[in-house]
mmCIF file with all atom_site columns, C-alpha atoms in Angstrom:
data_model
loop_
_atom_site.group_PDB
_atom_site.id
_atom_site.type_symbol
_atom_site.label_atom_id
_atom_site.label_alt_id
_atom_site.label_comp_id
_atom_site.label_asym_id
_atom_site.label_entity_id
_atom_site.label_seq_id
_atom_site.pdbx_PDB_ins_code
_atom_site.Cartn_x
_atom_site.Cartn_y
_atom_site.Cartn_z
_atom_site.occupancy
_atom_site.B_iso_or_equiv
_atom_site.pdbx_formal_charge
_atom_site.auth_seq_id
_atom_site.auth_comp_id
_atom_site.auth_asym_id
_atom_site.auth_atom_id
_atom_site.pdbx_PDB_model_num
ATOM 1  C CA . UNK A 1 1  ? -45.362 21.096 -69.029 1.00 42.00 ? 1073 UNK A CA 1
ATOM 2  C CA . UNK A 1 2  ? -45.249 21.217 -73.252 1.00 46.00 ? 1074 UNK A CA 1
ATOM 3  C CA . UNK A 1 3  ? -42.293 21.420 -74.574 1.00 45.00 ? 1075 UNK A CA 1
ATOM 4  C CA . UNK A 1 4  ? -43.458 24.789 -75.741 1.00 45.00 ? 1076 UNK A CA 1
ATOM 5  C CA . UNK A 1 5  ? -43.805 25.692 -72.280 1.00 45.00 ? 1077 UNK A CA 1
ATOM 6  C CA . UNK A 1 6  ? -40.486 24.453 -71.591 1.00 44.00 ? 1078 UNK A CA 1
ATOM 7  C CA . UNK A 1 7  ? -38.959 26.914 -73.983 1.00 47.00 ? 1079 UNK A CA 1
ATOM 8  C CA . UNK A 1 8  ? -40.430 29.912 -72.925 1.00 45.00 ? 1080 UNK A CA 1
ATOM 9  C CA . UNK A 1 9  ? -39.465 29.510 -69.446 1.00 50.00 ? 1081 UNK A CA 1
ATOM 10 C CA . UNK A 1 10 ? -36.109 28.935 -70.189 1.00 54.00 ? 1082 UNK A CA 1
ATOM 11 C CA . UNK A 1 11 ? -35.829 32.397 -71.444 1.00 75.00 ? 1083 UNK A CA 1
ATOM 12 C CA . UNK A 1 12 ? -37.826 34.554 -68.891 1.00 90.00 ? 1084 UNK A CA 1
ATOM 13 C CA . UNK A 1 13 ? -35.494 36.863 -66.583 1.00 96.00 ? 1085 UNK A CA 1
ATOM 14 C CA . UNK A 1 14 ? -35.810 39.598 -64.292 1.00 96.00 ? 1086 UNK A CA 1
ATOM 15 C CA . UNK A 1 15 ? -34.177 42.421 -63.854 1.00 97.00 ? 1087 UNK A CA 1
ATOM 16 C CA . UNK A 1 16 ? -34.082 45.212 -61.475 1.00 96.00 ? 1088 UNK A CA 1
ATOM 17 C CA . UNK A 1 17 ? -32.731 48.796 -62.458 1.00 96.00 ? 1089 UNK A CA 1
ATOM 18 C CA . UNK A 1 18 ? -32.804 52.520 -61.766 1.00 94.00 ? 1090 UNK A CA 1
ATOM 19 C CA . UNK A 1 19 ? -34.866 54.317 -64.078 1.00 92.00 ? 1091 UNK A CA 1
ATOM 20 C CA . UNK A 1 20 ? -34.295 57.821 -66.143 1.00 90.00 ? 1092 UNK A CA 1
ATOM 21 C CA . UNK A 1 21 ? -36.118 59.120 -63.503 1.00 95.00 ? 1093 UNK A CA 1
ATOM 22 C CA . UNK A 1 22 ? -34.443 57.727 -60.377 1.00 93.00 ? 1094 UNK A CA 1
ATOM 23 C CA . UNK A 1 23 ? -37.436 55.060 -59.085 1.00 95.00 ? 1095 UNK A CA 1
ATOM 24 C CA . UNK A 1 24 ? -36.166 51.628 -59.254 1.00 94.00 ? 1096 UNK A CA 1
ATOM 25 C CA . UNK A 1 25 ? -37.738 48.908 -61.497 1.00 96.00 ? 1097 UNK A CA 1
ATOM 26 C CA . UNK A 1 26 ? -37.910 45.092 -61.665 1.00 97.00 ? 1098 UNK A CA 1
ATOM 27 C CA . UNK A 1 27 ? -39.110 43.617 -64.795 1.00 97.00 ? 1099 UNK A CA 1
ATOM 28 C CA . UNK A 1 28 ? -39.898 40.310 -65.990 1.00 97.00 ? 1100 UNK A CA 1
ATOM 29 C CA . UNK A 1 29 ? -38.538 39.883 -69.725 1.00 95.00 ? 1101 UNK A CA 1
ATOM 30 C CA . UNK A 1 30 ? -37.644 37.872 -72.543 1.00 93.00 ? 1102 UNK A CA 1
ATOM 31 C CA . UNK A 1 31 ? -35.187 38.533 -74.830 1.00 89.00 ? 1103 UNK A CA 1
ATOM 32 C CA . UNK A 1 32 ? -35.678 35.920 -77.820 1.00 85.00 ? 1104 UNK A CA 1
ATOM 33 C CA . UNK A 1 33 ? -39.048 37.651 -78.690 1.00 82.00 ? 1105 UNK A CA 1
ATOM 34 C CA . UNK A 1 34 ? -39.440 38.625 -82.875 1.00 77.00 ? 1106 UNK A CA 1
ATOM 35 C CA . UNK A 1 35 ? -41.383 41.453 -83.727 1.00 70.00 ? 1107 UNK A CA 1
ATOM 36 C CA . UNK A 1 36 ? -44.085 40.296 -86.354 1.00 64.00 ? 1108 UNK A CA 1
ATOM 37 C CA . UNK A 1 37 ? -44.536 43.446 -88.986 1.00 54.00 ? 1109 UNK A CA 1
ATOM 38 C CA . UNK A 1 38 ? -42.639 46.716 -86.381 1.00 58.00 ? 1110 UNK A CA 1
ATOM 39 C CA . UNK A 1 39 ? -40.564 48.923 -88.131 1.00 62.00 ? 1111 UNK A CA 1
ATOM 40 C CA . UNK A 1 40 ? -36.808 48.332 -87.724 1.00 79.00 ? 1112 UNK A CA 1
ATOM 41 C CA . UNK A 1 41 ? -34.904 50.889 -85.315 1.00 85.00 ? 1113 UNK A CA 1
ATOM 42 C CA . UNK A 1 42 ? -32.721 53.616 -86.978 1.00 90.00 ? 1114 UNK A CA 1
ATOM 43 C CA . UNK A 1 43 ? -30.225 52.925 -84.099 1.00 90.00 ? 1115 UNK A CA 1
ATOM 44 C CA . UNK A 1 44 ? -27.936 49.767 -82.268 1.00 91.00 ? 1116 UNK A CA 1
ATOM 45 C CA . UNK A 1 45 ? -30.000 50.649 -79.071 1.00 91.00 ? 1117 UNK A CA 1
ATOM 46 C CA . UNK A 1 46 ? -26.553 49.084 -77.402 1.00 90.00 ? 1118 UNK A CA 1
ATOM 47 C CA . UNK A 1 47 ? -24.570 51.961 -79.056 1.00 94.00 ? 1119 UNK A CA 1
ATOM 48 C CA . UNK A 1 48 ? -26.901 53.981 -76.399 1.00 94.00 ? 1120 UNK A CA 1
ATOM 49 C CA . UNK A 1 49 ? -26.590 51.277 -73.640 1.00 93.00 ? 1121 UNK A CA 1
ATOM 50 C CA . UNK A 1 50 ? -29.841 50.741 -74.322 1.00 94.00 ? 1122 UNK A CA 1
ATOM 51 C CA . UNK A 1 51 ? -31.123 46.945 -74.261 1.00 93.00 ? 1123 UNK A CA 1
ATOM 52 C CA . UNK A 1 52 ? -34.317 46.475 -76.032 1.00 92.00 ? 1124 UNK A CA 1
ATOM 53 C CA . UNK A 1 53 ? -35.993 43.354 -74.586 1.00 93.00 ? 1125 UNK A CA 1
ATOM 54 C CA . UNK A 1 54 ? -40.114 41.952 -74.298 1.00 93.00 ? 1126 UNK A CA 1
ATOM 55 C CA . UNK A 1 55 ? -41.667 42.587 -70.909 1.00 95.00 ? 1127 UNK A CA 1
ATOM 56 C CA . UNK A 1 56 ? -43.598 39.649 -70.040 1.00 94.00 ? 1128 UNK A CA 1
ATOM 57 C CA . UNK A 1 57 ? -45.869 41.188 -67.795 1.00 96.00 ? 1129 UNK A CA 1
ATOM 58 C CA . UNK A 1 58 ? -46.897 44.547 -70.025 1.00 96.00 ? 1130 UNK A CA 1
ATOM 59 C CA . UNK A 1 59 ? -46.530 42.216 -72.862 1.00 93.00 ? 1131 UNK A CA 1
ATOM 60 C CA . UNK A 1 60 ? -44.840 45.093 -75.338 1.00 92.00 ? 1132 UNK A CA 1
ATOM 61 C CA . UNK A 1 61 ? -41.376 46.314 -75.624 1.00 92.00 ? 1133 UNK A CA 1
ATOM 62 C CA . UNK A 1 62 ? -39.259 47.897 -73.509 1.00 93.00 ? 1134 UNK A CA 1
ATOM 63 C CA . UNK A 1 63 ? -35.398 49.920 -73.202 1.00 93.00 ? 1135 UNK A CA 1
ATOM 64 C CA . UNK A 1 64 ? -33.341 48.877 -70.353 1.00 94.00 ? 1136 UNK A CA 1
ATOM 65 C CA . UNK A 1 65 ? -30.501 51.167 -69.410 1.00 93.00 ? 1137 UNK A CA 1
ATOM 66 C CA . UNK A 1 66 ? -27.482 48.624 -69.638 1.00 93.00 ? 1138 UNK A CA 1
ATOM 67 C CA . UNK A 1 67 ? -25.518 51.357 -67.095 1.00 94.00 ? 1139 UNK A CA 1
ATOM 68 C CA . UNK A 1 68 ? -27.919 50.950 -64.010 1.00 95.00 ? 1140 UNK A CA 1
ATOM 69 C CA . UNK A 1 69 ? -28.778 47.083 -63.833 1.00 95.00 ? 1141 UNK A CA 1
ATOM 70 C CA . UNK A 1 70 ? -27.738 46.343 -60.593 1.00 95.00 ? 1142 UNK A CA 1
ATOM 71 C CA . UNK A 1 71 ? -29.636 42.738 -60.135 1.00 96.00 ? 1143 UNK A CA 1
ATOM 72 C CA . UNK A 1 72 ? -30.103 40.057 -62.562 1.00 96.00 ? 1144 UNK A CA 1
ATOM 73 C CA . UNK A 1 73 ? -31.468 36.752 -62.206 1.00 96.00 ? 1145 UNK A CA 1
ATOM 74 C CA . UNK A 1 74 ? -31.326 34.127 -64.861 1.00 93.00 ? 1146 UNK A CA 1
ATOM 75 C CA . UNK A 1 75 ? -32.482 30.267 -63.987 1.00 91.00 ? 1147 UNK A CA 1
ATOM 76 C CA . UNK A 1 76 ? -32.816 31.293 -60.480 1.00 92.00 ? 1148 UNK A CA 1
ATOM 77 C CA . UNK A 1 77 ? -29.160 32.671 -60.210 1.00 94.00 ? 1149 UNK A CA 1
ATOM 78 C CA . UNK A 1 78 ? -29.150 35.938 -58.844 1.00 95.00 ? 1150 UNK A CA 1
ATOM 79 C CA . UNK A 1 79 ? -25.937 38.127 -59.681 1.00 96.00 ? 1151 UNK A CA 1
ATOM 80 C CA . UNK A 1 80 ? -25.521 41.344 -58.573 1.00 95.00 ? 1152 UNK A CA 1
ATOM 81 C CA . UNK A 1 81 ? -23.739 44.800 -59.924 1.00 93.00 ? 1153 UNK A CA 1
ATOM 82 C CA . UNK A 1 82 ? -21.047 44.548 -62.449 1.00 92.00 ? 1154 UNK A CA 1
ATOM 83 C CA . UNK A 1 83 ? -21.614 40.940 -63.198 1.00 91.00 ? 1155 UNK A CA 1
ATOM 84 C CA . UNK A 1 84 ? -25.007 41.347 -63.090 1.00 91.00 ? 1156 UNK A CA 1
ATOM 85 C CA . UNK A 1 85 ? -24.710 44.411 -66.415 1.00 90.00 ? 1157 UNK A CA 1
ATOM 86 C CA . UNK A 1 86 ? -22.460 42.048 -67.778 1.00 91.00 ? 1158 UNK A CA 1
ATOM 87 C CA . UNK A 1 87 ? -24.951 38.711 -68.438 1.00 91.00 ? 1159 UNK A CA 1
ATOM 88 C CA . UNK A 1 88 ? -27.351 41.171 -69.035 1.00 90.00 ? 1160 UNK A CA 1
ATOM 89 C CA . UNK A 1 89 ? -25.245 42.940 -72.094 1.00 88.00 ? 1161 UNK A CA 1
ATOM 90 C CA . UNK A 1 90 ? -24.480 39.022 -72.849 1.00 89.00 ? 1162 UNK A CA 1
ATOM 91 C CA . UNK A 1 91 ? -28.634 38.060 -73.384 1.00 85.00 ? 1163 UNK A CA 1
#
């Protein structure tokens, strides 16, 4: 494994929440991702409990409701409900 390799991994993280519309979710994301020449957002998408993160899978970006995050795993850690939306508001 590169070291470049190395990196990457160490920030990839999955998720699983209830979406707007009620189905649940799990997504694979990053969060130290820099957009290359996107416009800036008008809004603090945390303001909105919003969490704006990379999806690794899609490969394009994606809003997370902070407010239904109900499993996180980071480094093969799995926490679940509130401390789960709270390392997740902490990425």
């Amino acid at each position: 494994m590169t070291t470049q390799q190395a990196k990457t991994k160490r920030h990839q993280y999955v998720a699983r929440f209830i979406k707007k519309d009620g189905t649940v979710r799990a997504i694979r994301f990053r969060t130290d991702v820099k957009s290359e020449g996107e416009g800036q957002l008008s809004y603090n998408p945390i303001d909105k409990g919003l969490k704006l993160v990379w999806d690794s899978d899609a490969k394009g970006w994606r809003m997370v409701n902070i407010y239904t995050v109900y499993e996180l795993t980071i480094k093969g850690k799995t926490y679940l409900n509130e401390t789960a939306k709270q390392k997740f508001i902490e990425l």
